[in-house]
PDB file of N, CA, C and O in Angstrom:
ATOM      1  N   UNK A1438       0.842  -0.858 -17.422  1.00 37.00           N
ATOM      2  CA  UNK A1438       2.192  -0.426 -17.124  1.00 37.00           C
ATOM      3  C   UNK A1438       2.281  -0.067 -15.645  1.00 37.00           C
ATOM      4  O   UNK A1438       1.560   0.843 -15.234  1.00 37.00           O
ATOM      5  N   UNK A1439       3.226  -0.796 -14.683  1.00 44.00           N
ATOM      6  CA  UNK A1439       3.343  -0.205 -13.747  1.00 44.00           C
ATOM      7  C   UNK A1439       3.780   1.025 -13.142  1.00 44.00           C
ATOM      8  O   UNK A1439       4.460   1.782 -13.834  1.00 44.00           O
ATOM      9  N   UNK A1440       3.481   1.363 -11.887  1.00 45.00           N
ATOM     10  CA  UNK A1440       3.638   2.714 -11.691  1.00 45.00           C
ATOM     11  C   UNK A1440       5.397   3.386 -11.156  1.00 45.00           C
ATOM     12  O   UNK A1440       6.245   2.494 -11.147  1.00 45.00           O
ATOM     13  N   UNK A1441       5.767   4.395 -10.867  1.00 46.00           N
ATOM     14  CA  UNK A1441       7.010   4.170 -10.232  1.00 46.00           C
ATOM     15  C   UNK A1441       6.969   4.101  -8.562  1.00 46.00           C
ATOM     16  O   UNK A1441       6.076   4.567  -7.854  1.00 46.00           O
ATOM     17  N   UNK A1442       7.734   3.651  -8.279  1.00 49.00           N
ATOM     18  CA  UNK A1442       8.056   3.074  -6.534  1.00 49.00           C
ATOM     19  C   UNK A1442       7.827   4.410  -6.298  1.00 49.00           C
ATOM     20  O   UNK A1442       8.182   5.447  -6.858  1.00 49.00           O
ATOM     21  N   UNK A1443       6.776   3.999  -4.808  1.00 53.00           N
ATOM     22  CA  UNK A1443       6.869   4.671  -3.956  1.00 53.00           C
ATOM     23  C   UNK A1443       8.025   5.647  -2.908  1.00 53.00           C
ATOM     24  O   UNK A1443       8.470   4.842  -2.091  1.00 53.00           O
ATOM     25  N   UNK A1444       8.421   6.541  -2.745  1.00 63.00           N
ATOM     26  CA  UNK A1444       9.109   6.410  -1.644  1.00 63.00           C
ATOM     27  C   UNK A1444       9.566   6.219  -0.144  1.00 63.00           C
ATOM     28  O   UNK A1444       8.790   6.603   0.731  1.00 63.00           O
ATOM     29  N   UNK A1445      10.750   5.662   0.204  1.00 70.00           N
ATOM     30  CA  UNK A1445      11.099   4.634   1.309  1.00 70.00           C
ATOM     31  C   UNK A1445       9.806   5.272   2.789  1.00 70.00           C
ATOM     32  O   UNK A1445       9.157   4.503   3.498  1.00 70.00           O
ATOM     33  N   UNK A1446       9.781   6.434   2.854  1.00 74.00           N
ATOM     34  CA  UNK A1446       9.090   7.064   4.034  1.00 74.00           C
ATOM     35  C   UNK A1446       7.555   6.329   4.126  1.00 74.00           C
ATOM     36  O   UNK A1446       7.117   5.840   5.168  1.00 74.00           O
ATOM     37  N   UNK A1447       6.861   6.348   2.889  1.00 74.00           N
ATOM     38  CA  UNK A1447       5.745   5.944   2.426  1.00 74.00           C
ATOM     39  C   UNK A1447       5.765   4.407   2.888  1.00 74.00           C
ATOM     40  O   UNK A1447       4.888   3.931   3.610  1.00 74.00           O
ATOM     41  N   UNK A1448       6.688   3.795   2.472  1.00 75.00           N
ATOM     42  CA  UNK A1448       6.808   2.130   2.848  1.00 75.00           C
ATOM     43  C   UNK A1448       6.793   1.935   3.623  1.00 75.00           C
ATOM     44  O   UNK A1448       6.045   1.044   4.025  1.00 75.00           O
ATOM     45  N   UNK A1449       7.932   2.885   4.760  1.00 81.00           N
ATOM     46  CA  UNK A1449       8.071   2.394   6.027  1.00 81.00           C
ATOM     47  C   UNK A1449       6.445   2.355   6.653  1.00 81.00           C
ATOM     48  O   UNK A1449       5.835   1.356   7.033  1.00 81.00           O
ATOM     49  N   UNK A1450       6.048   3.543   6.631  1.00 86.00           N
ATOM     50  CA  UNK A1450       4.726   3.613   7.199  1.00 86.00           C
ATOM     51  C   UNK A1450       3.874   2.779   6.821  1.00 86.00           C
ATOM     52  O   UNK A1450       3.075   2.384   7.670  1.00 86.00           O
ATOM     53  N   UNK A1451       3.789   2.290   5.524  1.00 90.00           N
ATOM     54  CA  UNK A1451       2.549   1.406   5.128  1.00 90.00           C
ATOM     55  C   UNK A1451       3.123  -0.315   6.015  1.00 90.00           C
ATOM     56  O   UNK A1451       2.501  -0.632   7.029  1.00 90.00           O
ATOM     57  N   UNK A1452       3.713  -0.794   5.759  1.00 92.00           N
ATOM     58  CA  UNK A1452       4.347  -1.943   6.596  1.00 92.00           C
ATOM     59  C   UNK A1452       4.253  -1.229   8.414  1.00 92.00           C
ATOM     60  O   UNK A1452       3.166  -1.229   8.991  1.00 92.00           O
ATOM     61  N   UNK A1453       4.905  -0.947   8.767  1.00 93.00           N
ATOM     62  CA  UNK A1453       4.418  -0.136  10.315  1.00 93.00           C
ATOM     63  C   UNK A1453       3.418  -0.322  10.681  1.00 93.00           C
ATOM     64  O   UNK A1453       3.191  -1.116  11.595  1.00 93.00           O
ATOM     65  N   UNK A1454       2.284   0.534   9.915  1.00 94.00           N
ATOM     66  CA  UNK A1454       1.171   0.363  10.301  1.00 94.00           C
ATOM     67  C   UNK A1454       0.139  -1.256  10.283  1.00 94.00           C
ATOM     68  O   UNK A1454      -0.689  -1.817  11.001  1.00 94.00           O
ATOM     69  N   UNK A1455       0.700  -1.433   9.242  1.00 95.00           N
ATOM     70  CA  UNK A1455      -0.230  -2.451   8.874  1.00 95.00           C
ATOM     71  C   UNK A1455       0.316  -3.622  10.430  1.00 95.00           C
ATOM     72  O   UNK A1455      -0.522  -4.025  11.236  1.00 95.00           O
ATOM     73  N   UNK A1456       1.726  -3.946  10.527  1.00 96.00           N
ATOM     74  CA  UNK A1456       2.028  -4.371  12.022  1.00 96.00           C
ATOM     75  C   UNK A1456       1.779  -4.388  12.883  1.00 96.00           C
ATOM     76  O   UNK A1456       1.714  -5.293  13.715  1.00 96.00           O
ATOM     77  N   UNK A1457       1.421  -2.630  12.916  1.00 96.00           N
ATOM     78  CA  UNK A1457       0.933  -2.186  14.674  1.00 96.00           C
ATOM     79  C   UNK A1457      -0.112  -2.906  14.639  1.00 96.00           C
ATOM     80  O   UNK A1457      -0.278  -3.692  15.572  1.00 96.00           O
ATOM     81  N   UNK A1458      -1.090  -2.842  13.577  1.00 96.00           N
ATOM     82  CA  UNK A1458      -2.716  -3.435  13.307  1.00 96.00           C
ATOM     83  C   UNK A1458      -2.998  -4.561  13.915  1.00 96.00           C
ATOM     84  O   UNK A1458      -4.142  -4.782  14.311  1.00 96.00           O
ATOM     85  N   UNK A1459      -1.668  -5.723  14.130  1.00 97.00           N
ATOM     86  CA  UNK A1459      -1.564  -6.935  13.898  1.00 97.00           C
ATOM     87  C   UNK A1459      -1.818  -7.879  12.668  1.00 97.00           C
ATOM     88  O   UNK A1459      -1.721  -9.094  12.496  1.00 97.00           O
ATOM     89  N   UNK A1460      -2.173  -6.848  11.914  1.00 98.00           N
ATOM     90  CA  UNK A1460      -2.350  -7.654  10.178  1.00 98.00           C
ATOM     91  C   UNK A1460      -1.155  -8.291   9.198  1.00 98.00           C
ATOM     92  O   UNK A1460      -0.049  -7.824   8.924  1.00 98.00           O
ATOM     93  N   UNK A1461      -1.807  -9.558   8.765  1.00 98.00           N
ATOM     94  CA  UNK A1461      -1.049 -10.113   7.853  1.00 98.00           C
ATOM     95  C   UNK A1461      -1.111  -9.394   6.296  1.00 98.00           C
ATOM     96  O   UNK A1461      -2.250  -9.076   5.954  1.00 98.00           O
ATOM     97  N   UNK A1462      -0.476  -9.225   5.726  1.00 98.00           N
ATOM     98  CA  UNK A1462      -0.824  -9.323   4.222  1.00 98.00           C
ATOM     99  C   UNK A1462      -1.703  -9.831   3.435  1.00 98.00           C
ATOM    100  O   UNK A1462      -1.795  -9.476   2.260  1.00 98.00           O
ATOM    101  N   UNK A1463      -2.698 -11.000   4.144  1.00 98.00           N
ATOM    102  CA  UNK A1463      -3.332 -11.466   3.520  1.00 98.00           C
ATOM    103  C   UNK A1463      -4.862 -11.003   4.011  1.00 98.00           C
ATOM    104  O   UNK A1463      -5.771 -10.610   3.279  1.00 98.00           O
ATOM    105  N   UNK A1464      -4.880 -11.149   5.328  1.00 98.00           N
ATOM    106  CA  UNK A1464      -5.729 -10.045   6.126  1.00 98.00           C
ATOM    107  C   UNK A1464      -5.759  -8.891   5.643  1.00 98.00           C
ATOM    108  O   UNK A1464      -6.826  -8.294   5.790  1.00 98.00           O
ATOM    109  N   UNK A1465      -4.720  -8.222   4.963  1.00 98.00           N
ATOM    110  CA  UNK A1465      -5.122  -6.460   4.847  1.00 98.00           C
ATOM    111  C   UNK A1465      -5.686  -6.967   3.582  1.00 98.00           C
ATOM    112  O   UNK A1465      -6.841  -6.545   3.514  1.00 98.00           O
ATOM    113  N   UNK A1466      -5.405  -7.655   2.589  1.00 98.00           N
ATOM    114  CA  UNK A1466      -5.484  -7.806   0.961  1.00 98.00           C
ATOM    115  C   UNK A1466      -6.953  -8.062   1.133  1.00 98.00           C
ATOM    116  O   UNK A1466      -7.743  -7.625   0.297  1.00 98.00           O
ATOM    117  N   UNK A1467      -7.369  -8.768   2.205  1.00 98.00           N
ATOM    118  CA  UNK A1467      -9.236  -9.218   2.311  1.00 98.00           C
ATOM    119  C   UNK A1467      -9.534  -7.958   3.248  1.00 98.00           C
ATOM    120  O   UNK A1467     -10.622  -8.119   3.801  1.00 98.00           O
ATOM    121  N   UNK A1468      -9.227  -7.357   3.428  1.00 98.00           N
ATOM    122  CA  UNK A1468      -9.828  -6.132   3.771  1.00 98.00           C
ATOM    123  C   UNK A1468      -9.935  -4.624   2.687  1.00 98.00           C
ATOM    124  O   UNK A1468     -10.554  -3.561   2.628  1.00 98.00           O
ATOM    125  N   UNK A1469      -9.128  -5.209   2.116  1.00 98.00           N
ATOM    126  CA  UNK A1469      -8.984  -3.774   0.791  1.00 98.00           C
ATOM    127  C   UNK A1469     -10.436  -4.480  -0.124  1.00 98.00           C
ATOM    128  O   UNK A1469     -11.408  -3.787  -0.423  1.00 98.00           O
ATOM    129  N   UNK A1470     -10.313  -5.952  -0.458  1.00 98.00           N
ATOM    130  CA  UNK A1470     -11.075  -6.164  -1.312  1.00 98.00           C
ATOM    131  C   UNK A1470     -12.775  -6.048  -0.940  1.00 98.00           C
ATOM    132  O   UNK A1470     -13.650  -5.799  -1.769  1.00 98.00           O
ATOM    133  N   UNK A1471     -12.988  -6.301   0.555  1.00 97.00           N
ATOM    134  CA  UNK A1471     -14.264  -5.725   1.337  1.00 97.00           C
ATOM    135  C   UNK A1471     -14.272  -4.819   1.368  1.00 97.00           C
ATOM    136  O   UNK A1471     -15.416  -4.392   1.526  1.00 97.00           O
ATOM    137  N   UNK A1472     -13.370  -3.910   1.286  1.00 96.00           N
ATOM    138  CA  UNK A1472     -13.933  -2.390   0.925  1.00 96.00           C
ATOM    139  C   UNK A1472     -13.999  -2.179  -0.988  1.00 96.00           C
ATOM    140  O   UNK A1472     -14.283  -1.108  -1.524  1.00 96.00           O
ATOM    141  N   UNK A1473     -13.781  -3.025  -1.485  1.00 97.00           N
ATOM    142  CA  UNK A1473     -13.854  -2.966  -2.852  1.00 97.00           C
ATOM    143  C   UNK A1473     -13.304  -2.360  -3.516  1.00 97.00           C
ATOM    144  O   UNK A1473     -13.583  -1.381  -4.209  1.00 97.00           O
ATOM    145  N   UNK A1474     -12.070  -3.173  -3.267  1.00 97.00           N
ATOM    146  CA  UNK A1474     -10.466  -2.947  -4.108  1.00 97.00           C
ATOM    147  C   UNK A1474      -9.980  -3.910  -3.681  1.00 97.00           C
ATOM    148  O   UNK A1474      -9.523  -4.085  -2.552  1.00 97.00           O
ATOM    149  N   UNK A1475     -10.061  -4.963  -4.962  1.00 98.00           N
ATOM    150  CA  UNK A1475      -9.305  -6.304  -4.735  1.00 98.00           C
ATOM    151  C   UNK A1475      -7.972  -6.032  -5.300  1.00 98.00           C
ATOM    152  O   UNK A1475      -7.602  -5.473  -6.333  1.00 98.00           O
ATOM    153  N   UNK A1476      -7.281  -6.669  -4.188  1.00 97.00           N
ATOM    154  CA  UNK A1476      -6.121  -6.663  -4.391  1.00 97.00           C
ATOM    155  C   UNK A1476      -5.285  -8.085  -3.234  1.00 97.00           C
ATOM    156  O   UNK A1476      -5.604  -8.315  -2.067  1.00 97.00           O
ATOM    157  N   UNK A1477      -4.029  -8.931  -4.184  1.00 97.00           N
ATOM    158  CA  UNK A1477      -3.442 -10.003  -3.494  1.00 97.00           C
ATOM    159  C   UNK A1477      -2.811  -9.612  -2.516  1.00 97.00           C
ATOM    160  O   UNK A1477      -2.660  -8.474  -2.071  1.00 97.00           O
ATOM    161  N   UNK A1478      -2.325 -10.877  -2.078  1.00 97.00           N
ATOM    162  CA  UNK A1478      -1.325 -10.266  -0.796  1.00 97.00           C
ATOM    163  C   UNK A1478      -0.042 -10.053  -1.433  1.00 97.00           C
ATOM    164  O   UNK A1478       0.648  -9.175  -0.915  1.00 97.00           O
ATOM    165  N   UNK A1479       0.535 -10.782  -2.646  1.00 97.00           N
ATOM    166  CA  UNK A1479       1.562 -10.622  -3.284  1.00 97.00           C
ATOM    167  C   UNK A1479       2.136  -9.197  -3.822  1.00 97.00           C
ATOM    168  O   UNK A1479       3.149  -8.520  -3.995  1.00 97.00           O
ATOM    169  N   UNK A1480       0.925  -9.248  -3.937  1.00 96.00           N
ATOM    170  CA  UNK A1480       0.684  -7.197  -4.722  1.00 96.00           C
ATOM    171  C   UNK A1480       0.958  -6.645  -3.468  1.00 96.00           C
ATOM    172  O   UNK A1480       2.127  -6.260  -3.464  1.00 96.00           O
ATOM    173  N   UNK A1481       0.508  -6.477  -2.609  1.00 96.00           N
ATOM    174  CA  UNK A1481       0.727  -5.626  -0.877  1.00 96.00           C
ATOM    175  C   UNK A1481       2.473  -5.996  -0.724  1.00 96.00           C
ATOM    176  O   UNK A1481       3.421  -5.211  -0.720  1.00 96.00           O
ATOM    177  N   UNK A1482       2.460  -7.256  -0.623  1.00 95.00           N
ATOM    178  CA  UNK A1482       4.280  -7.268  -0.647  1.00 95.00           C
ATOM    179  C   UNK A1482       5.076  -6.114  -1.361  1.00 95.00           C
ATOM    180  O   UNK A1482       5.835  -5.310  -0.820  1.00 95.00           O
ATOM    181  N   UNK A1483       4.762  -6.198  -2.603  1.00 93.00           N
ATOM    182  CA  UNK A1483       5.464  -5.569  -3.508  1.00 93.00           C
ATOM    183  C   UNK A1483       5.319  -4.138  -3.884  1.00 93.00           C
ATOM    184  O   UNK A1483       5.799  -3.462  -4.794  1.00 93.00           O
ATOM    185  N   UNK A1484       4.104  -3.760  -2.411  1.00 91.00           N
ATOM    186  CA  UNK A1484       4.365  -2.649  -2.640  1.00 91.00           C
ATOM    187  C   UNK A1484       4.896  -2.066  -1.340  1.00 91.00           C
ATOM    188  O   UNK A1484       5.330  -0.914  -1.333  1.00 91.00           O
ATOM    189  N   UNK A1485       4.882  -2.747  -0.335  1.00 90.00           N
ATOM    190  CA  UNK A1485       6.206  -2.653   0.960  1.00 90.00           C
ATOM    191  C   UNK A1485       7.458  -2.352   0.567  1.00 90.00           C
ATOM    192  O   UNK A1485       8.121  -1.377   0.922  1.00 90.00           O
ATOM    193  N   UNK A1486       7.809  -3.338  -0.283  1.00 88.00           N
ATOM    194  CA  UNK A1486       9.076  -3.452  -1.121  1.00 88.00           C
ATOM    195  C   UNK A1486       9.196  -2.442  -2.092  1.00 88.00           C
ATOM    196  O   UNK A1486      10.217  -2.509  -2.775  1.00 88.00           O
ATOM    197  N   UNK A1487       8.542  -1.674  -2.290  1.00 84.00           N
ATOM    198  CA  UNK A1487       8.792  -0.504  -2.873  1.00 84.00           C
ATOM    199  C   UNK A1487       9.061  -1.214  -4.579  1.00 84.00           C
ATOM    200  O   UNK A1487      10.086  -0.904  -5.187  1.00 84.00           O
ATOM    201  N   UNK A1488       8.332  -1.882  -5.023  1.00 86.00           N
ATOM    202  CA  UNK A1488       8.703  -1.859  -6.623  1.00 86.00           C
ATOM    203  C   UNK A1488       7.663  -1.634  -7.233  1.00 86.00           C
ATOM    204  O   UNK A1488       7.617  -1.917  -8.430  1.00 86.00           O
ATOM    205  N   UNK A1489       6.340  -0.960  -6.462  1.00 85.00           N
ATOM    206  CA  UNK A1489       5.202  -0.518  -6.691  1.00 85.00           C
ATOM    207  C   UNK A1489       4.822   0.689  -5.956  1.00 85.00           C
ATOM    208  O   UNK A1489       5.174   0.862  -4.790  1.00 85.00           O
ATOM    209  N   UNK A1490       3.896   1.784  -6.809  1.00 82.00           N
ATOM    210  CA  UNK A1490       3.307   2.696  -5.797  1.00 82.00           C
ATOM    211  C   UNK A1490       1.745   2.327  -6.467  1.00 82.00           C
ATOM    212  O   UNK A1490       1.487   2.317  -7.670  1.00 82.00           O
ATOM    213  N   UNK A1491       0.491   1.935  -4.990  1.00 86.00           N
ATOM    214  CA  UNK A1491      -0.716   1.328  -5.330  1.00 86.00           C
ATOM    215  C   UNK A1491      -1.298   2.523  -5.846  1.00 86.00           C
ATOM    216  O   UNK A1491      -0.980   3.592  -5.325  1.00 86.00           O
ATOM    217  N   UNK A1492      -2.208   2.493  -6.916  1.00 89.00           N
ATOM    218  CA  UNK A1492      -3.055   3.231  -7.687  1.00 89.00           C
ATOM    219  C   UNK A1492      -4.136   3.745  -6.966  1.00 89.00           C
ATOM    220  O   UNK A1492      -4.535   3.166  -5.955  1.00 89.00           O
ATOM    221  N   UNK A1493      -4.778   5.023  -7.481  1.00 90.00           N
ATOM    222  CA  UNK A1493      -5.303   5.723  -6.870  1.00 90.00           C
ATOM    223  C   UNK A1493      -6.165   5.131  -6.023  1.00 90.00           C
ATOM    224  O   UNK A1493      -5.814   5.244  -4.848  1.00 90.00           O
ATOM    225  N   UNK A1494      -7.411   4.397  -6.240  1.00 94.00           N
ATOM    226  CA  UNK A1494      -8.460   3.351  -5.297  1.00 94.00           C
ATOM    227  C   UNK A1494      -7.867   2.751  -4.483  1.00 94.00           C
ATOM    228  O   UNK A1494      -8.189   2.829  -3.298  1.00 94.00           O
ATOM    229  N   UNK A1495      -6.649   1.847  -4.988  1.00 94.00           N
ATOM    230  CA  UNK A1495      -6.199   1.239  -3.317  1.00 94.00           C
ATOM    231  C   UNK A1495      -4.985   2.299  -2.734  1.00 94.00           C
ATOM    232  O   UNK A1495      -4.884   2.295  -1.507  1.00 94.00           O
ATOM    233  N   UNK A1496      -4.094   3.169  -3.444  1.00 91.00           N
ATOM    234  CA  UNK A1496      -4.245   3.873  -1.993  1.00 91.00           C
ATOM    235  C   UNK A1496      -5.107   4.704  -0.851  1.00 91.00           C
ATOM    236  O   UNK A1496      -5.083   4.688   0.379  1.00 91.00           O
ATOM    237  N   UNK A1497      -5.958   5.514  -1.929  1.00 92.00           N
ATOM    238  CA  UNK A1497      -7.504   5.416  -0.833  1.00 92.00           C
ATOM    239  C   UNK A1497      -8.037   4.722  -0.131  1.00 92.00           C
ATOM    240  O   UNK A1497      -8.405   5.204   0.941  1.00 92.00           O
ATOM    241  N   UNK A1498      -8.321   3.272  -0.416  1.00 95.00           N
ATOM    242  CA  UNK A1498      -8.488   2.595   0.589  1.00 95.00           C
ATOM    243  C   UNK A1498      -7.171   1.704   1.888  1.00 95.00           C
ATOM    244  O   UNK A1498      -7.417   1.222   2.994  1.00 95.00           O
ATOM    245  N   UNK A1499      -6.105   1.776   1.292  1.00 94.00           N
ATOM    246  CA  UNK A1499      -4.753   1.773   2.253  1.00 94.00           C
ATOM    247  C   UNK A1499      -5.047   2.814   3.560  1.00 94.00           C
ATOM    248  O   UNK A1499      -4.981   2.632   4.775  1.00 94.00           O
ATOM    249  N   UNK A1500      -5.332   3.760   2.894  1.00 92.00           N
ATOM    250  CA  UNK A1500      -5.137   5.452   4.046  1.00 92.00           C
ATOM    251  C   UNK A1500      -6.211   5.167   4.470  1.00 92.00           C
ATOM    252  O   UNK A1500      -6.178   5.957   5.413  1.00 92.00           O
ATOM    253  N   UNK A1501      -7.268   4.634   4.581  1.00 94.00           N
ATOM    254  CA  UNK A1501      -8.881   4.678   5.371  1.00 94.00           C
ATOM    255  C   UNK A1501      -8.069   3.085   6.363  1.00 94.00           C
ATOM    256  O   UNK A1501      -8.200   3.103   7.587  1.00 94.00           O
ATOM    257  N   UNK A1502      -7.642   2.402   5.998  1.00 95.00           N
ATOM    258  CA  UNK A1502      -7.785   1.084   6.615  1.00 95.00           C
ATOM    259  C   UNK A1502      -6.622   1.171   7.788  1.00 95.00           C
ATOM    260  O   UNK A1502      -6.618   0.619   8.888  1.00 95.00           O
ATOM    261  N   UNK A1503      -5.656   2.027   7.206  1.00 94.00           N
ATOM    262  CA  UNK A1503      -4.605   1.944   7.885  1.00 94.00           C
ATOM    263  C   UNK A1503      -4.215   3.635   8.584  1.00 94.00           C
ATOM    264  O   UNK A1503      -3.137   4.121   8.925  1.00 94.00           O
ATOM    265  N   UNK A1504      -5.485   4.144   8.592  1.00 92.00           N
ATOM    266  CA  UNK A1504      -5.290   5.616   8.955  1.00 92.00           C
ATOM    267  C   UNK A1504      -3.939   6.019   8.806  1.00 92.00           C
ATOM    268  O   UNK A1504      -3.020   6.143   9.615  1.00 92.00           O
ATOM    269  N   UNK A1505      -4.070   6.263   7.100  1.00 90.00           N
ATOM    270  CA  UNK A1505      -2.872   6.987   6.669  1.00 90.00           C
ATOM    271  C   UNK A1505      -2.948   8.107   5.780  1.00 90.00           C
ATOM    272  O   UNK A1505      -4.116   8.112   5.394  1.00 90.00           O
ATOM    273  N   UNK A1506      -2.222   9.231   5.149  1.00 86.00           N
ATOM    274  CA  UNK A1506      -2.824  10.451   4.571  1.00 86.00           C
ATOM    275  C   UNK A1506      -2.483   9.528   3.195  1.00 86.00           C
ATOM    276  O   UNK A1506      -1.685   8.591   3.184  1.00 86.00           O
ATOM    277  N   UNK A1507      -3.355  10.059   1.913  1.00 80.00           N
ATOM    278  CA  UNK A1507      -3.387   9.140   1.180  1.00 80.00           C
ATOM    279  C   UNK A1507      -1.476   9.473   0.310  1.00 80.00           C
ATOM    280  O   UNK A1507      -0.588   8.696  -0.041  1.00 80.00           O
ATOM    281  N   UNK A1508      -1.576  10.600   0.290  1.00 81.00           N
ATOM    282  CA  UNK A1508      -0.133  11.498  -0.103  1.00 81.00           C
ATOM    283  C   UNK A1508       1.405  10.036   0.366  1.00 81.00           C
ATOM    284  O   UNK A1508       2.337   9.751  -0.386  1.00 81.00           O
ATOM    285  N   UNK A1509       1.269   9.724   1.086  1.00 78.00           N
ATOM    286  CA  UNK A1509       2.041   9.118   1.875  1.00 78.00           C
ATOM    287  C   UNK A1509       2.610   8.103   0.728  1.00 78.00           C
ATOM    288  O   UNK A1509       3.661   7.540   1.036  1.00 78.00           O
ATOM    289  N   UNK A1510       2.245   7.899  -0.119  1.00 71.00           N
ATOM    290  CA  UNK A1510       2.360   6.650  -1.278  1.00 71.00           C
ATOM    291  C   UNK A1510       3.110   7.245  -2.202  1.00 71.00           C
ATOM    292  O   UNK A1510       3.421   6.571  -3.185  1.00 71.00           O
ATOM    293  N   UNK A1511       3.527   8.498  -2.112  1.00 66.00           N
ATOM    294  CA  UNK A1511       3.850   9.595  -3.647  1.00 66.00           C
ATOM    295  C   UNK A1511       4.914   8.673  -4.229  1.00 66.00           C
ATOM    296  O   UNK A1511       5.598   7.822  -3.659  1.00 66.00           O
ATOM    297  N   UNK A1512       4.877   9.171  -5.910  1.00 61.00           N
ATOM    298  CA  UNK A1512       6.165   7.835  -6.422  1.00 61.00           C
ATOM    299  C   UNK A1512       7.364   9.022  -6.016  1.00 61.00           C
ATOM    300  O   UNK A1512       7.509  10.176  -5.614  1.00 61.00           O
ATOM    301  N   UNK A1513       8.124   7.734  -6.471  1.00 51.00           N
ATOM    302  CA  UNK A1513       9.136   8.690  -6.509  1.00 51.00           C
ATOM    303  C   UNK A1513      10.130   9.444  -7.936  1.00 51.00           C
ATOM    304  O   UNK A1513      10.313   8.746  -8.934  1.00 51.00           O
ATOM    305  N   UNK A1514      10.620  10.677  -7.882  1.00 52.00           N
ATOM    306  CA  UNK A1514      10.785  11.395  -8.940  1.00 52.00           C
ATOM    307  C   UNK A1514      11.798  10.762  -9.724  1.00 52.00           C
ATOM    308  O   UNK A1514      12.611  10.019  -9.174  1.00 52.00           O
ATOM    309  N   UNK A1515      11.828  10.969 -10.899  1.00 46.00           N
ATOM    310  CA  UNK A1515      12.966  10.529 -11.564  1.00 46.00           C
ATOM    311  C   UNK A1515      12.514   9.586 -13.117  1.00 46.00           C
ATOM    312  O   UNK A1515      11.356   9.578 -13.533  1.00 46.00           O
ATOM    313  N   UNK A1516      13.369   9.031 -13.640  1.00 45.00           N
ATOM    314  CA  UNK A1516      12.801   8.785 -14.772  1.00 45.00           C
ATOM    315  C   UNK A1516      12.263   7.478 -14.712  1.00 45.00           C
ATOM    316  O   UNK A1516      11.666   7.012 -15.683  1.00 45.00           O
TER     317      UNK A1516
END
């Protein structure tokens, strides 16, 4: 079951950063999975897009790759 969306603050930053990086989506997705958390680039889209907030391991490894606090991903409230 998926999780609920992140909120917008969280997105902005995760896309931002991953930019400043010069990284593609597909580049960060082979970098989550070298740190061992595979994950697609399709999945990274969708969680820019906010119709995902990434689960505990890859946002841990999001916040190490992309020096971000891991908090930054929180879903958002509601039903």
């Amino acid at each position: 079951m998926p999780q609920k969306a992140a909120d917008e603050a969280g997105l902005l930053a995760l896309r931002r950063n991953r930019i400043g990086r010069g990284l593609t989506l597909m580049e960060l997705a082979s970098r989550c999975t070298e740190a061992g958390v595979p994950v697609s680039h399709s999945h990274l889209s969708k969680l820019e897009r906010g119709q995902y907030t990434p689960r505990p391991r890859l946002r841990v490894a999001l916040a190490r790759l992309l020096d971000l606090d891991p908090h930054t991903f929180k879903p958002l409230e509601g039903p």
